[in-house]
Short mmCIF file of C-alpha atoms in Angstrom, two decimals:
data_model
loop_
_atom_site.label_atom_id
_atom_site.label_comp_id
_atom_site.label_asym_id
_atom_site.label_seq_id
_atom_site.Cartn_x
_atom_site.Cartn_y
_atom_site.Cartn_z
CA PHE W 1 -205.23 -29.59 9.49
CA TRP W 2 -204.89 -27.38 12.55
CA LEU W 3 -203.17 -30.13 14.57
CA LYS W 4 -200.62 -30.71 11.79
CA LEU W 5 -199.95 -27.00 11.59
CA ALA W 6 -199.55 -26.76 15.39
CA ARG W 7 -197.07 -29.63 15.43
CA GLN W 8 -194.91 -28.19 12.65
CA SER W 9 -194.51 -24.60 13.86
CA PRO W 10 -196.41 -23.48 16.96
CA VAL W 11 -195.93 -19.71 16.48
CA VAL W 12 -197.28 -19.63 12.91
CA ALA W 13 -200.11 -21.95 13.87
CA GLN W 14 -201.16 -19.75 16.76
CA ARG W 15 -201.34 -16.62 14.58
CA THR W 16 -203.30 -18.45 11.89
CA ILE W 17 -205.66 -19.99 14.38
CA VAL W 18 -206.39 -16.75 16.20
CA SER W 19 -207.38 -15.02 12.99
CA SER W 20 -209.63 -17.77 11.59
CA CYS W 21 -210.96 -20.01 14.42
CA SER W 22 -213.88 -20.18 16.73
CA GLN W 23 -213.29 -19.76 20.44
CA THR W 24 -213.69 -23.48 21.38
CA ARG W 25 -211.20 -24.69 18.77
CA LEU W 26 -208.75 -22.05 19.95
CA HIS W 27 -208.93 -23.26 23.57
CA ARG W 28 -208.49 -26.89 22.48
CA LEU W 29 -205.38 -26.13 20.39
CA ARG W 30 -203.79 -23.97 23.08
CA ALA W 31 -204.31 -26.81 25.56
CA ILE W 32 -202.51 -29.23 23.23
CA MET W 33 -199.62 -26.83 22.72
CA GLY W 34 -199.34 -26.18 26.47
CA ARG W 35 -199.26 -29.93 27.20
CA ARG W 36 -196.38 -30.37 24.82
CA LYS W 37 -194.35 -27.73 26.66
CA ARG W 38 -195.12 -29.29 30.05
CA ASN W 39 -194.15 -32.78 28.91
CA ARG W 40 -190.86 -31.66 27.41
CA LYS W 41 -187.87 -33.02 29.33
CA PRO W 42 -185.26 -30.56 30.56
CA THR W 43 -181.96 -30.88 28.73
CA ASP W 44 -179.65 -28.97 31.06
CA THR W 45 -179.85 -31.31 34.07
CA LYS W 46 -176.79 -33.41 34.89
CA ILE W 47 -177.01 -37.05 35.89
CA LYS W 48 -175.35 -37.74 39.20
CA ILE W 49 -173.72 -41.14 39.60
CA LYS W 50 -173.75 -42.48 43.11
CA GLN W 51 -170.60 -44.31 44.16
CA LYS W 52 -171.07 -47.58 45.99
CA ASP W 53 -169.62 -48.01 49.43
CA LYS W 54 -166.41 -50.03 49.16
CA ARG W 55 -166.71 -51.51 52.61
CA VAL W 56 -168.19 -54.85 53.61
CA ASN W 57 -169.88 -55.83 56.83
CA PRO W 58 -167.54 -58.39 58.45
CA LYS W 59 -170.54 -60.41 59.63
CA ARG W 60 -171.24 -61.27 56.01
CA ILE W 61 -167.81 -62.90 55.50
CA PRO W 62 -168.30 -66.66 55.82
CA ASP W 63 -164.66 -67.57 56.53
CA LYS W 64 -163.74 -67.25 60.21
CA GLU W 65 -160.02 -66.60 59.70
CA LEU W 66 -160.64 -63.79 57.23
CA ARG W 67 -163.37 -62.32 59.44
CA LYS W 68 -160.93 -62.05 62.38
CA ARG W 69 -158.34 -60.16 60.29
CA TYR W 70 -160.83 -57.92 58.43
CA ASP W 71 -160.47 -54.20 59.22
CA ILE W 72 -163.70 -52.18 58.89
CA LYS W 73 -161.86 -48.94 58.15
CA LYS W 74 -160.19 -50.35 55.01
CA SER W 75 -161.73 -51.25 51.66
CA VAL W 76 -162.09 -54.85 50.48
CA TYR W 77 -159.11 -54.49 48.14
CA GLU W 78 -156.86 -53.14 50.89
CA ASN W 79 -157.92 -55.89 53.29
CA LEU W 80 -157.27 -58.66 50.80
CA ARG W 81 -153.93 -57.14 49.80
CA ASN W 82 -152.80 -57.12 53.44
CA THR W 83 -153.84 -60.71 54.20
CA ASP W 84 -151.30 -63.50 53.91
CA LEU W 85 -153.05 -66.66 52.71
CA LYS W 86 -150.11 -68.92 53.50
CA GLU W 87 -150.07 -67.73 57.10
CA MET W 88 -153.86 -68.03 57.46
CA TYR W 89 -154.31 -71.46 55.86
CA GLU W 90 -150.92 -73.07 56.44
CA ASN W 91 -152.31 -76.30 57.85
CA LYS W 92 -155.18 -76.51 55.30
CA LEU W 93 -153.21 -76.10 52.05
CA PRO W 94 -152.13 -79.28 50.25
CA GLU W 95 -148.42 -80.08 50.18
CA LYS W 96 -148.43 -81.37 46.62
CA ILE W 97 -150.69 -80.07 43.84
CA PRO W 98 -152.08 -82.94 41.74
CA GLU W 99 -151.04 -82.89 38.09
CA GLY W 100 -153.96 -84.62 36.40
CA PRO W 101 -157.64 -83.75 36.55
CA LYS W 102 -159.69 -85.08 39.43
CA HIS W 103 -162.36 -86.50 37.12
CA PRO W 104 -160.85 -87.38 33.71
CA MET W 105 -163.11 -87.19 30.66
CA LYS W 106 -164.59 -90.45 29.36
CA ILE W 107 -166.75 -91.12 26.33
CA GLY W 108 -170.03 -93.02 26.49
CA ASP W 109 -171.04 -96.20 24.69
CA ASP W 110 -173.23 -94.25 22.27
CA GLU W 111 -170.30 -92.03 21.22
CA VAL W 112 -167.82 -94.87 20.57
CA PRO W 113 -169.11 -95.91 17.09
CA VAL W 114 -169.21 -92.27 15.95
CA VAL W 115 -165.64 -91.62 17.09
CA LYS W 116 -164.45 -94.89 15.51
CA LYS W 117 -165.98 -93.93 12.12
CA LEU W 118 -164.53 -90.41 12.31
CA ILE W 119 -161.03 -91.75 13.03
CA GLU W 120 -161.29 -94.29 10.18
CA LYS W 121 -162.37 -91.65 7.69
CA HIS W 122 -160.35 -88.56 8.72
CA GLY W 123 -157.45 -89.81 10.86
CA LYS W 124 -156.10 -86.83 12.86
CA ASP W 125 -157.82 -84.08 10.85
CA TYR W 126 -160.14 -82.71 13.55
CA LYS W 127 -161.48 -79.82 11.46
CA ALA W 128 -162.67 -82.27 8.80
CA MET W 129 -164.28 -84.37 11.55
CA ALA W 130 -166.20 -81.34 12.79
CA ARG W 131 -167.39 -80.49 9.25
CA ASN W 132 -168.62 -84.04 8.51
CA ILE W 133 -172.27 -83.76 9.58
CA LYS W 134 -173.28 -87.23 8.37
CA ILE W 135 -170.99 -89.11 10.74
CA ASN W 136 -170.60 -86.40 13.40
CA LYS W 137 -174.27 -86.40 14.35
CA PHE W 138 -173.55 -84.72 17.71
CA GLN W 139 -171.99 -81.73 15.89
CA TRP W 140 -168.81 -81.65 17.95
CA THR W 141 -166.33 -78.81 17.43
CA PRO W 142 -162.73 -79.63 16.37
CA ILE W 143 -161.56 -79.39 19.99
CA GLU W 144 -164.33 -81.71 21.20
CA CYS W 145 -163.44 -84.18 18.41
CA LYS W 146 -159.79 -84.10 19.52
CA LYS W 147 -160.72 -84.78 23.16
CA ARG W 148 -163.03 -87.66 22.25
CA CYS W 149 -160.44 -89.22 19.92
CA PHE W 150 -157.86 -89.05 22.70
CA CYS W 151 -160.28 -90.73 25.12
CA PHE W 152 -161.09 -93.45 22.58
CA GLU W 153 -157.42 -94.18 21.89
CA ALA W 154 -156.61 -94.23 25.62
CA GLY W 155 -159.53 -96.63 26.25
CA MET W 156 -161.37 -94.22 28.56
CA ILE W 157 -164.89 -95.46 27.81
CA ARG W 158 -167.82 -95.37 30.20
CA SER W 159 -170.70 -97.82 29.77
CA GLU W 160 -174.29 -96.56 29.83
CA ALA W 161 -175.02 -98.58 32.96
CA ALA W 162 -172.09 -96.86 34.69
CA GLU W 163 -173.49 -93.48 33.64
CA VAL W 164 -176.87 -94.24 35.16
CA ILE W 165 -175.39 -95.67 38.35
CA SER W 166 -172.98 -92.80 38.93
CA GLY W 167 -175.62 -90.20 38.14
CA TYR W 168 -173.09 -88.41 35.97
CA ARG W 169 -174.26 -87.47 32.50
CA GLN W 170 -177.37 -89.62 32.52
CA ASP W 171 -178.23 -90.39 28.98
CA MET W 172 -181.59 -88.90 27.90
CA ARG W 173 -181.12 -90.13 24.31
CA LYS W 174 -181.94 -93.76 25.12
CA PRO W 175 -182.58 -94.58 28.79
CA LEU W 176 -181.76 -98.13 29.85
CA PHE W 177 -184.61 -99.19 32.09
CA GLY W 178 -187.51 -98.12 34.32
CA LYS W 179 -189.91 -95.23 33.89
CA ALA W 180 -187.25 -93.14 32.12
CA LYS W 181 -187.45 -95.51 29.14
CA ALA W 182 -191.13 -94.62 28.58
CA LEU W 183 -190.62 -90.86 29.06
CA ASN W 184 -189.69 -88.47 26.28
CA VAL W 185 -187.06 -85.74 26.42
CA PHE W 186 -189.41 -83.38 28.31
CA SER W 187 -190.09 -85.98 31.08
CA HIS W 188 -193.74 -86.51 30.06
#
């Protein structure tokens, strides 16, 4: 009872306690009330935000050309704004930018029957392909369905043996040979 009263209104509790309590209870309650005042966080303090230094140690710049031109007295932004990339890397830049991707997307042997069924059923409706969960067991999005249909129509198919040999997108669903065939998904 006394603790509840002390928590609700300390001034009223103190007057009530003084008039009707023994000396030991009074000391115990005053100690609790004093602790609460000590543990209270100050509300008038301001939080100071420290600004980071905008300069970089030139020794930490891995590129030699940029390290030579870097000025310690300027910020990173100012240094990069003042550098001319064409002048620095004139002999290293390619003359012609390639148009196509370096590694074009291909679909695997396990995806071919799924894509074929989706095209037969839905044609070019990629949203319907994405919604069809019976045929689209990989749960591809409409964009992924579009990409895979394009690859199938262009004949860009990669065999499972080629996947294993190249080390690109090794198929964990059904490994071809060796120890991987006996292992489960968690490599146990």
